[in-house]
Amino acid sequence: MEYIQAPAASSQGNILCCTCGVPIPPNPANMCVACLRTQVDISEGIPKQVTVHFCKQCERYLQPPATWVQCALESRELLALCLKKLKSSMTKVRLIDAGFLWTEPHSKRIKMKLTIQKEVMNGAILQQVFVVEFVVQYQMCDDCHRVEAKDFWKAVVQVRQKTVHKKTFYYLEQLILKHKLHQNALNIKEIHEGIDFYYGSKQHAQKMVDFLQCTVPCRSKTSQRLISHDIHSNTYNYKSTFSIEIVPVCKDNVVCLPPRLAQSLGNMGQICVCIRVTSTIHLIDPRTLQIAEVDGNTYWRNPFNSLCSPRQLEEFIVMDVDVIRDQKLGAGAGMRSNKHTLAEVWVQKTSEMDSSQQYHCRTFLGHLLNIGDLVMGYDFANSNINDEYLNKMNPHHLPDVVLIKKSYDRSRRVKRRNWKLQEMARDREGMDTDDERQYQDFLEDLEEDEALRKNVNIYRDASKIPVESDTDDDGAPRISLMEMMEELSLTDATGGEGADMMTD
């Protein structure tokens, strides 16, 4: 305890303390510090021990009356929360300084050193330093309580896509992570052909539905089930279900368009390749390079299916390439792709190298292919495909082979890959054995398609050192360091890194 006194206009001599007689500089109380301490305690009324409530499940502190906030130890947020506990008892004093004293992180004690000032008898200003101890008590928050009671969700968003490959789901997962829409979900469960998001409020679920309708071509249905009804207050308790169905077309699928839809898209050929799925389905005609986009509403009015699954892709070797320079489109044709090159190609299956069987086709990969390259494609000549629109087409207009993408050595690509993606924490049920292969396909798609990865956060993988070698470079596309982000690592609230608020 000490005096805070304005400097005197002129030097004065000492006086005797009126209680103990010790010589002291003059002050309004005419008492020494020791005697004044016995008479006045300016921290009187301020509790020296306070309780704060902490939820172990979600690691949040209770900010009365009903708000739960996440604070790291010794952070500014925790300092503000503790001071609010003392605010009502500190109305008659002036707070000068506040800071944490170190305590063991698992001691359930938070110690704070406070410096306060107050005007006492005859206008003397007294300053005092004291310690307040906050005792951490465990209390389960309402959200965690509902989870433990198995009645935690008020709304569920069921996202489904009836396809073999999960490329659209992997892309959707990255969009959700980028926009942080998974943070409001109480639980995320991955099941066959889809994923379920559980929410504590219908508003959060509706926000997710609106996001999905803007990012992927889909259609939605809503239903609700009555859980309870209070006849006295006329209140109803519902559980809502939002069903989202994504169009069953993925990247690298070959589709056969309905004749009327193909005509409305600029007289495109009915056999098209899906090169990308974002908020629309991006299609390209491998015979003319004509491109078109089909949104969700257009698709559900004129639905079409994928002709082949990715498991039916076969490997071909390029025997001859002839680039087509001047391709003239017919009347009423739509836009052509500037990123692809039209070419006529002779290919042979790598599984039939002992025979002389070769296939001739047109492809949009003329800018990538050279003689001797490996390329993945669908063999239409030797496949049995049952499709409503394909069966009505003239057999002479059907291609023998539709090439999809150039093939590279996967093991070399994995070894050179020095980046990674984040994943949502979710429960997994009924997982397929080839999920890892499908995920590798999605990573390769990101490397090959610059437009696709613009919407994805790509992080540099510090644990992997890329192996650089001239002999290993087979021309496979790669992601530059400029497109990668540094991964931010934050420790949890029970032992986290907060602001440096320690005082001596």
Coordinates of C-alpha atoms in Angstrom, one line a residue:
M1 CA 0.0 0.0 0.0
E2 CA 1.3 3.4 -0.8
Y3 CA 0.3 7.0 -1.2
I4 CA -0.3 8.8 -4.5
Q5 CA 0.1 12.5 -3.8
A6 CA 0.5 15.5 -6.0
P7 CA 3.9 17.3 -5.7
A8 CA 4.0 20.1 -3.2
A9 CA 4.5 23.7 -4.4
S10 CA 7.5 24.1 -2.0
S11 CA 9.6 21.7 0.0
Q12 CA 8.2 20.9 3.5
G13 CA 9.7 19.2 6.5
N14 CA 8.6 16.0 8.1
I15 CA 5.8 15.6 10.5
L16 CA 5.0 13.0 13.1
C17 CA 2.4 10.3 12.5
C18 CA -0.6 11.1 14.7
T19 CA -0.9 7.4 15.7
C20 CA 2.6 6.0 16.2
G21 CA 4.8 9.2 16.1
V22 CA 7.1 8.1 13.2
P23 CA 8.4 11.0 11.2
I24 CA 6.7 11.0 7.7
P25 CA 6.3 13.5 4.9
P26 CA 3.1 15.6 5.3
N27 CA -0.1 14.0 3.9
P28 CA -3.9 14.7 4.2
A29 CA -4.4 11.9 6.7
N30 CA -1.3 12.7 8.8
M31 CA -0.7 8.9 9.1
C32 CA 2.1 6.6 8.0
V33 CA 1.3 3.8 5.6
A34 CA 1.3 1.1 8.3
C35 CA -1.2 2.9 10.5
L36 CA -3.4 3.9 7.6
R37 CA -3.5 0.2 6.5
T38 CA -5.0 -0.7 9.9
Q39 CA -7.6 2.0 9.5
V40 CA -8.6 1.6 5.8
D41 CA -8.8 -1.3 3.4
I42 CA -9.7 0.0 -0.1
S43 CA -10.2 -3.6 -1.4
E44 CA -13.0 -4.2 1.1
G45 CA -16.1 -5.6 -0.6
I46 CA -14.1 -7.0 -3.6
P47 CA -14.2 -10.8 -3.3
K48 CA -10.8 -12.5 -3.1
Q49 CA -12.1 -15.8 -4.4
V50 CA -14.6 -16.1 -7.4
T51 CA -16.0 -19.1 -9.2
V52 CA -15.9 -19.4 -13.0
H53 CA -17.7 -22.2 -14.9
F54 CA -15.9 -24.3 -17.6
C55 CA -17.4 -26.9 -19.9
K56 CA -14.9 -29.8 -20.4
Q57 CA -16.6 -31.2 -23.5
C58 CA -16.4 -28.1 -25.7
E59 CA -13.7 -26.2 -23.6
R60 CA -15.7 -23.0 -23.2
Y61 CA -16.2 -20.7 -20.2
L62 CA -19.6 -19.4 -19.1
Q63 CA -20.1 -15.7 -19.5
P64 CA -23.3 -14.9 -17.5
P65 CA -26.1 -15.1 -18.0
A66 CA -26.1 -17.8 -20.7
T67 CA -23.2 -17.2 -23.2
W68 CA -20.4 -19.7 -23.5
V69 CA -17.1 -18.3 -25.0
Q70 CA -13.9 -20.0 -25.9
C71 CA -10.8 -18.5 -24.2
A72 CA -7.2 -19.6 -24.1
L73 CA -5.4 -19.5 -20.7
E74 CA -3.8 -16.0 -20.0
S75 CA -5.6 -14.5 -23.0
R76 CA -7.2 -11.1 -23.3
E77 CA -10.6 -12.8 -23.6
L78 CA -10.2 -14.7 -20.4
L79 CA -9.0 -11.5 -18.6
A80 CA -12.1 -9.6 -19.8
L81 CA -14.3 -12.4 -18.7
C82 CA -12.8 -12.5 -15.2
L83 CA -13.0 -8.7 -14.8
K84 CA -16.7 -8.8 -15.6
K85 CA -17.1 -11.1 -12.6
L86 CA -15.7 -8.3 -10.4
K87 CA -17.3 -5.3 -12.1
S88 CA -20.2 -4.9 -9.7
S89 CA -18.0 -4.9 -6.6
M90 CA -15.4 -2.4 -8.0
T91 CA -17.7 0.5 -8.6
K92 CA -16.2 2.6 -5.8
V93 CA -12.5 2.1 -6.8
R94 CA -10.4 2.8 -9.9
L95 CA -8.8 -0.1 -11.7
I96 CA -5.2 0.8 -12.6
D97 CA -3.7 -2.6 -13.8
A98 CA -4.7 -6.2 -14.1
G99 CA -2.7 -9.3 -15.1
F100 CA -2.4 -13.0 -14.6
L101 CA -0.1 -14.8 -12.2
W102 CA 1.2 -18.1 -13.3
T103 CA -0.6 -21.2 -12.1
E104 CA -0.4 -24.8 -13.0
P105 CA -2.6 -25.3 -16.1
H106 CA -4.5 -28.2 -14.5
S107 CA -4.8 -26.8 -11.0
K108 CA -8.3 -25.4 -11.6
R109 CA -7.1 -22.0 -10.3
I110 CA -6.7 -18.8 -12.2
K111 CA -4.9 -16.0 -10.2
M112 CA -5.1 -12.4 -11.2
K113 CA -3.1 -9.5 -9.7
L114 CA -5.1 -6.2 -9.5
T115 CA -3.9 -2.7 -8.8
I116 CA -6.6 -0.3 -7.6
Q117 CA -6.8 3.3 -6.3
K118 CA -9.3 5.0 -4.0
E119 CA -9.6 8.4 -2.3
V120 CA -9.7 8.0 1.5
M121 CA -9.9 10.4 4.5
N122 CA -9.2 14.0 3.8
G123 CA -8.6 13.5 0.1
A124 CA -5.6 11.2 0.3
I125 CA -5.4 8.8 -2.8
L126 CA -4.4 5.3 -1.7
Q127 CA -3.1 2.6 -4.1
Q128 CA -3.2 -1.1 -3.3
V129 CA -2.2 -4.3 -5.0
F130 CA -3.9 -7.6 -4.2
V131 CA -4.6 -11.0 -5.7
V132 CA -8.0 -12.5 -6.7
E133 CA -8.2 -16.3 -7.1
F134 CA -10.7 -17.7 -9.6
V135 CA -11.8 -21.3 -9.0
V136 CA -12.6 -23.2 -12.1
Q137 CA -15.7 -25.4 -11.7
Y138 CA -16.9 -27.9 -14.3
Q139 CA -20.4 -27.3 -15.7
M140 CA -21.8 -28.9 -18.9
C141 CA -23.1 -26.3 -21.4
D142 CA -26.6 -26.7 -22.9
D143 CA -25.2 -27.8 -26.3
C144 CA -23.1 -30.5 -24.8
H145 CA -25.9 -31.5 -22.5
R146 CA -28.2 -32.1 -25.5
V147 CA -25.5 -34.2 -27.2
E148 CA -25.1 -36.4 -24.1
A149 CA -28.9 -36.7 -23.8
K150 CA -29.0 -38.2 -27.4
D151 CA -31.6 -35.6 -28.3
F152 CA -29.2 -32.9 -29.5
W153 CA -30.3 -32.1 -33.0
K154 CA -33.3 -30.0 -34.1
A155 CA -32.5 -30.2 -37.8
V156 CA -30.6 -32.5 -40.2
V157 CA -29.3 -31.8 -43.7
Q158 CA -29.0 -35.0 -45.7
V159 CA -26.8 -34.6 -48.7
R160 CA -27.0 -37.4 -51.3
Q161 CA -25.5 -38.2 -54.7
K162 CA -26.3 -41.4 -56.5
T163 CA -22.9 -42.0 -58.1
V164 CA -20.0 -44.4 -57.7
H165 CA -17.3 -41.8 -57.4
K166 CA -17.2 -39.1 -54.6
K167 CA -15.3 -36.4 -56.4
T168 CA -18.2 -33.9 -56.0
F169 CA -18.3 -34.7 -52.2
Y170 CA -14.5 -34.1 -51.9
Y171 CA -14.9 -30.7 -53.6
L172 CA -17.9 -29.8 -51.5
E173 CA -16.0 -30.7 -48.3
Q174 CA -13.3 -28.2 -49.2
L175 CA -15.8 -25.5 -49.9
I176 CA -17.5 -26.1 -46.6
L177 CA -14.1 -25.9 -44.8
K178 CA -13.1 -22.7 -46.6
H179 CA -16.3 -20.9 -45.6
K180 CA -16.3 -22.5 -42.1
L181 CA -19.9 -23.8 -42.4
H182 CA -19.0 -27.0 -40.5
Q183 CA -18.4 -25.2 -37.2
N184 CA -22.1 -24.9 -36.4
A185 CA -22.8 -28.6 -36.9
L186 CA -23.2 -30.7 -33.8
N187 CA -22.3 -33.9 -35.6
I188 CA -21.3 -34.9 -39.1
K189 CA -21.9 -38.5 -40.2
E190 CA -20.7 -40.0 -43.5
I191 CA -22.8 -42.8 -44.9
H192 CA -23.2 -44.6 -48.2
E193 CA -23.9 -42.2 -51.1
G194 CA -23.8 -39.1 -48.8
I195 CA -23.2 -37.2 -45.6
D196 CA -25.5 -35.9 -42.9
F197 CA -25.1 -32.6 -41.0
Y198 CA -26.9 -32.3 -37.6
Y199 CA -27.7 -28.9 -36.2
G200 CA -29.0 -27.5 -32.9
S201 CA -31.2 -25.0 -34.7
K202 CA -33.2 -24.9 -37.9
Q203 CA -31.6 -21.5 -38.9
H204 CA -28.1 -23.1 -39.1
A205 CA -29.5 -26.0 -41.2
Q206 CA -31.2 -23.5 -43.5
K207 CA -28.0 -21.6 -43.9
M208 CA -26.2 -24.8 -45.0
V209 CA -29.0 -25.6 -47.5
D210 CA -28.7 -22.1 -49.0
F211 CA -25.0 -22.6 -49.3
L212 CA -25.3 -26.0 -51.1
Q213 CA -27.8 -24.6 -53.6
C214 CA -25.4 -21.9 -54.5
T215 CA -22.3 -24.1 -54.9
V216 CA -23.4 -27.4 -56.4
P217 CA -26.3 -28.3 -58.8
C218 CA -28.9 -29.9 -56.6
R219 CA -32.6 -30.0 -55.6
S220 CA -34.0 -30.0 -52.0
K221 CA -37.0 -31.2 -50.1
T222 CA -38.1 -30.2 -46.6
S223 CA -40.1 -32.2 -44.0
Q224 CA -40.6 -31.9 -40.3
R225 CA -41.7 -34.3 -37.5
L226 CA -43.6 -33.2 -34.4
I227 CA -41.8 -34.2 -31.2
S228 CA -43.9 -32.5 -28.5
H229 CA -46.7 -30.0 -28.1
D230 CA -47.6 -27.9 -25.0
I231 CA -51.3 -27.3 -25.1
H232 CA -51.2 -24.6 -22.4
S233 CA -48.7 -22.3 -24.1
N234 CA -49.5 -23.6 -27.6
T235 CA -45.8 -24.3 -28.4
Y236 CA -44.6 -27.0 -30.8
N237 CA -41.3 -28.8 -30.9
Y238 CA -40.3 -30.0 -34.3
K239 CA -37.4 -31.9 -35.8
S240 CA -36.7 -30.7 -39.4
T241 CA -35.1 -32.7 -42.2
F242 CA -33.7 -31.1 -45.3
S243 CA -33.0 -33.6 -48.1
I244 CA -30.4 -32.4 -50.8
E245 CA -29.9 -34.5 -53.9
I246 CA -26.8 -33.5 -56.0
V247 CA -26.9 -34.3 -59.7
P248 CA -25.6 -37.8 -60.3
V249 CA -22.8 -36.6 -62.7
C250 CA -19.1 -36.3 -61.7
K251 CA -16.0 -35.0 -63.3
D252 CA -14.6 -37.2 -66.1
N253 CA -18.0 -38.9 -66.7
V254 CA -19.3 -39.5 -70.2
V255 CA -22.9 -38.5 -70.7
C256 CA -25.5 -38.8 -73.4
L257 CA -27.7 -35.7 -73.6
P258 CA -31.4 -35.7 -74.5
P259 CA -31.8 -34.5 -78.1
R260 CA -33.8 -31.5 -77.1
L261 CA -31.3 -30.4 -74.4
A262 CA -28.3 -30.9 -76.8
Q263 CA -30.1 -28.7 -79.4
S264 CA -30.9 -26.0 -76.9
L265 CA -27.2 -25.9 -75.9
G266 CA -26.1 -24.8 -79.4
N267 CA -26.6 -28.0 -81.4
M268 CA -24.0 -29.9 -79.3
G269 CA -23.3 -33.6 -79.9
Q270 CA -25.2 -35.8 -77.6
I271 CA -22.0 -37.6 -76.4
C272 CA -20.2 -35.2 -74.1
V273 CA -17.6 -35.3 -71.3
C274 CA -18.1 -33.6 -68.0
I275 CA -14.8 -31.7 -67.3
R276 CA -15.9 -30.0 -64.1
V277 CA -18.8 -29.8 -61.6
T278 CA -19.1 -26.5 -59.7
S279 CA -22.4 -24.7 -59.3
T280 CA -23.1 -26.0 -62.8
I281 CA -22.1 -29.1 -64.9
H282 CA -19.4 -28.1 -67.4
L283 CA -19.6 -30.2 -70.6
I284 CA -17.4 -30.4 -73.6
D285 CA -18.1 -32.1 -77.0
P286 CA -15.0 -34.2 -77.8
R287 CA -15.8 -34.0 -81.5
T288 CA -16.1 -30.2 -81.9
L289 CA -14.7 -28.6 -78.6
Q290 CA -18.0 -27.0 -78.1
I291 CA -18.6 -26.3 -74.4
A292 CA -21.8 -25.7 -72.4
E293 CA -23.0 -25.4 -68.8
V294 CA -26.0 -27.1 -67.3
D295 CA -27.4 -25.8 -64.0
G296 CA -29.4 -27.8 -61.5
N297 CA -32.9 -26.6 -62.7
T298 CA -32.1 -27.4 -66.4
Y299 CA -30.8 -30.9 -65.4
W300 CA -33.9 -31.9 -63.4
R301 CA -36.1 -30.8 -66.2
N302 CA -34.1 -32.9 -68.7
P303 CA -32.2 -35.5 -66.6
F304 CA -29.5 -37.6 -68.1
N305 CA -27.2 -40.3 -66.6
S306 CA -23.5 -41.1 -66.7
L307 CA -22.7 -43.8 -69.3
C308 CA -19.6 -45.2 -67.6
S309 CA -18.2 -45.3 -64.1
P310 CA -14.5 -44.4 -63.4
R311 CA -13.8 -48.1 -62.7
Q312 CA -14.5 -48.8 -66.4
L313 CA -11.7 -46.5 -67.6
E314 CA -9.1 -48.3 -69.6
E315 CA -5.5 -47.4 -70.5
F316 CA -4.6 -46.7 -74.1
I317 CA -1.3 -45.8 -75.7
V318 CA -1.2 -43.1 -78.4
M319 CA 0.0 -44.4 -81.7
D320 CA -0.6 -41.3 -83.9
V321 CA -1.8 -37.7 -83.3
D322 CA -3.1 -35.3 -86.0
V323 CA -4.1 -31.8 -84.7
I324 CA -7.2 -30.3 -86.4
R325 CA -6.6 -26.6 -87.0
D326 CA -9.6 -25.3 -88.9
Q327 CA -12.8 -26.8 -87.5
K328 CA -15.9 -25.1 -88.6
L329 CA -19.0 -25.3 -86.5
G330 CA -22.5 -25.5 -87.9
A331 CA -25.2 -22.8 -87.7
G332 CA -26.4 -21.9 -84.2
A333 CA -23.3 -23.4 -82.5
G334 CA -22.4 -22.3 -79.1
M335 CA -19.0 -21.4 -77.6
R336 CA -15.8 -23.4 -78.1
S337 CA -13.1 -24.0 -75.5
N338 CA -9.9 -22.1 -75.9
K339 CA -8.0 -24.2 -73.3
H340 CA -8.3 -27.5 -75.3
T341 CA -7.1 -28.5 -78.8
L342 CA -9.0 -30.7 -81.1
A343 CA -7.1 -33.7 -82.6
E344 CA -7.6 -37.0 -84.3
V345 CA -5.9 -39.8 -82.5
W346 CA -5.1 -43.5 -83.2
V347 CA -4.8 -45.4 -79.9
Q348 CA -4.3 -49.0 -78.9
K349 CA -5.1 -50.7 -75.6
T350 CA -2.1 -51.4 -73.4
S351 CA -3.8 -54.8 -72.6
E352 CA -3.9 -55.6 -76.4
M353 CA -0.3 -54.7 -77.3
D354 CA 0.2 -58.2 -78.8
S355 CA -2.6 -57.6 -81.4
S356 CA -2.9 -55.1 -84.2
Q357 CA -6.3 -53.7 -83.0
Q358 CA -6.3 -49.9 -83.0
Y359 CA -9.1 -47.4 -82.5
H360 CA -9.6 -44.0 -84.1
C361 CA -11.3 -41.1 -82.3
R362 CA -11.5 -37.4 -81.9
T363 CA -10.4 -35.9 -78.6
F364 CA -10.1 -32.5 -76.9
L365 CA -6.7 -33.4 -75.4
G366 CA -4.7 -32.5 -78.5
H367 CA -2.6 -30.0 -76.5
L368 CA -1.4 -32.7 -74.1
L369 CA -1.0 -35.8 -76.2
N370 CA 2.1 -37.0 -78.1
I371 CA 3.0 -40.3 -79.7
G372 CA 3.7 -42.9 -77.0
D373 CA 1.8 -41.2 -74.2
L374 CA -0.6 -43.1 -72.0
V375 CA -4.2 -41.9 -71.8
M376 CA -7.3 -43.1 -70.0
G377 CA -10.5 -43.5 -71.9
Y378 CA -13.8 -45.4 -72.3
D379 CA -14.1 -48.2 -74.8
F380 CA -17.5 -47.8 -76.4
A381 CA -16.9 -50.2 -79.2
N382 CA -16.7 -53.3 -76.9
S383 CA -19.0 -52.2 -74.1
N384 CA -22.6 -52.9 -73.4
I385 CA -24.3 -49.7 -72.3
N386 CA -28.0 -49.5 -71.7
D387 CA -29.1 -45.8 -71.9
E388 CA -32.5 -44.4 -73.1
Y389 CA -31.0 -41.7 -75.3
L390 CA -27.9 -43.7 -76.5
N391 CA -30.0 -46.6 -77.8
K392 CA -32.0 -44.1 -80.0
M393 CA -28.8 -42.6 -81.6
N394 CA -27.5 -43.6 -85.0
P395 CA -24.8 -46.3 -84.3
H396 CA -22.6 -44.7 -87.0
H397 CA -22.4 -41.5 -84.9
L398 CA -21.1 -43.3 -81.8
P399 CA -17.4 -43.0 -81.2
D400 CA -15.3 -46.1 -80.7
V401 CA -13.3 -44.6 -77.8
V402 CA -13.8 -41.4 -75.7
L403 CA -10.5 -40.3 -74.2
I404 CA -10.8 -38.6 -70.8
K405 CA -7.4 -37.6 -69.5
K406 CA -3.7 -38.2 -69.9
S407 CA -2.2 -40.8 -67.6
Y408 CA 0.8 -40.2 -65.4
D409 CA 2.7 -42.4 -62.9
R410 CA 0.7 -42.1 -59.7
S411 CA 3.5 -43.2 -57.3
R412 CA 5.8 -40.4 -58.7
R413 CA 3.0 -37.8 -58.3
V414 CA 2.4 -38.8 -54.7
K415 CA 6.2 -38.7 -53.9
R416 CA 6.5 -35.2 -55.4
R417 CA 3.3 -33.8 -53.8
N418 CA 4.3 -31.3 -51.1
W419 CA 0.8 -30.1 -50.2
K420 CA -2.2 -31.3 -48.4
L421 CA -5.9 -30.5 -47.8
Q422 CA -7.8 -30.3 -44.5
E423 CA -10.6 -32.7 -43.7
M424 CA -13.8 -32.4 -41.7
A425 CA -14.0 -34.4 -38.5
R426 CA -16.9 -36.8 -39.1
D427 CA -18.2 -40.3 -38.2
R428 CA -17.7 -42.8 -41.0
E429 CA -20.0 -45.7 -41.7
G430 CA -20.0 -48.2 -44.6
M431 CA -16.8 -46.9 -46.2
D432 CA -15.8 -48.4 -49.5
T433 CA -12.3 -50.0 -49.9
D434 CA -11.4 -47.8 -52.9
D435 CA -12.0 -44.5 -51.0
E436 CA -8.3 -43.8 -50.9
R437 CA -8.0 -44.3 -54.7
Q438 CA -10.9 -41.9 -55.2
Y439 CA -9.3 -39.3 -52.9
Q440 CA -6.1 -39.6 -54.9
D441 CA -8.1 -39.0 -58.1
F442 CA -9.5 -35.8 -56.6
L443 CA -6.0 -34.6 -55.6
E444 CA -4.8 -35.2 -59.2
D445 CA -7.8 -33.3 -60.5
L446 CA -6.8 -30.3 -58.4
E447 CA -3.3 -30.4 -59.9
E448 CA -4.6 -30.6 -63.4
D449 CA -7.4 -28.0 -63.2
E450 CA -6.4 -24.5 -62.1
A451 CA -10.0 -23.3 -62.2
L452 CA -11.1 -26.0 -59.8
R453 CA -8.5 -25.2 -57.1
K454 CA -9.3 -21.5 -57.0
N455 CA -12.1 -22.4 -54.6
V456 CA -10.0 -24.7 -52.4
N457 CA -7.6 -23.9 -49.6
I458 CA -4.3 -25.8 -50.3
Y459 CA -1.8 -26.0 -47.5
R460 CA 1.9 -26.6 -47.7
D461 CA 2.8 -30.0 -46.2
A462 CA 5.9 -29.3 -43.9
S463 CA 6.3 -33.0 -43.2
K464 CA 7.1 -33.9 -46.8
I465 CA 10.2 -32.9 -48.7
P466 CA 9.6 -33.1 -52.4
V467 CA 12.1 -35.2 -54.3
E468 CA 13.5 -33.2 -57.3
S469 CA 15.0 -35.2 -60.2
D470 CA 15.2 -34.5 -63.9
T471 CA 14.8 -38.2 -64.7
D472 CA 11.6 -38.4 -62.6
D473 CA 9.9 -35.4 -64.3
D474 CA 7.3 -36.9 -66.6
G475 CA 5.5 -33.6 -67.3
A476 CA 2.7 -34.2 -64.7
P477 CA 1.0 -30.9 -63.7
R478 CA 1.9 -29.6 -60.3
I479 CA 0.7 -26.9 -57.9
S480 CA 3.1 -23.9 -57.3
L481 CA 4.2 -22.7 -53.9
M482 CA 2.4 -19.4 -54.6
E483 CA -0.9 -21.2 -54.4
M484 CA -0.2 -22.9 -51.1
M485 CA -1.1 -21.5 -47.6
E486 CA 0.8 -22.0 -44.4
E487 CA -1.2 -24.1 -42.0
L488 CA -2.1 -22.3 -38.8
S489 CA -1.8 -24.5 -35.7
L490 CA -3.6 -23.4 -32.5
T491 CA -3.5 -25.3 -29.3
D492 CA -6.6 -25.9 -27.2
A493 CA -8.1 -23.6 -24.6
T494 CA -6.9 -25.6 -21.6
G495 CA -3.2 -25.0 -22.4
G496 CA -3.3 -22.7 -25.3
E497 CA -1.1 -19.8 -26.4
G498 CA -2.7 -16.6 -25.4
A499 CA -1.5 -13.0 -25.1
D500 CA 1.4 -12.4 -22.8
M501 CA -0.4 -10.8 -19.8
M502 CA 2.0 -11.8 -17.0
T503 CA 3.1 -9.2 -14.5
D504 CA 5.7 -9.1 -11.9

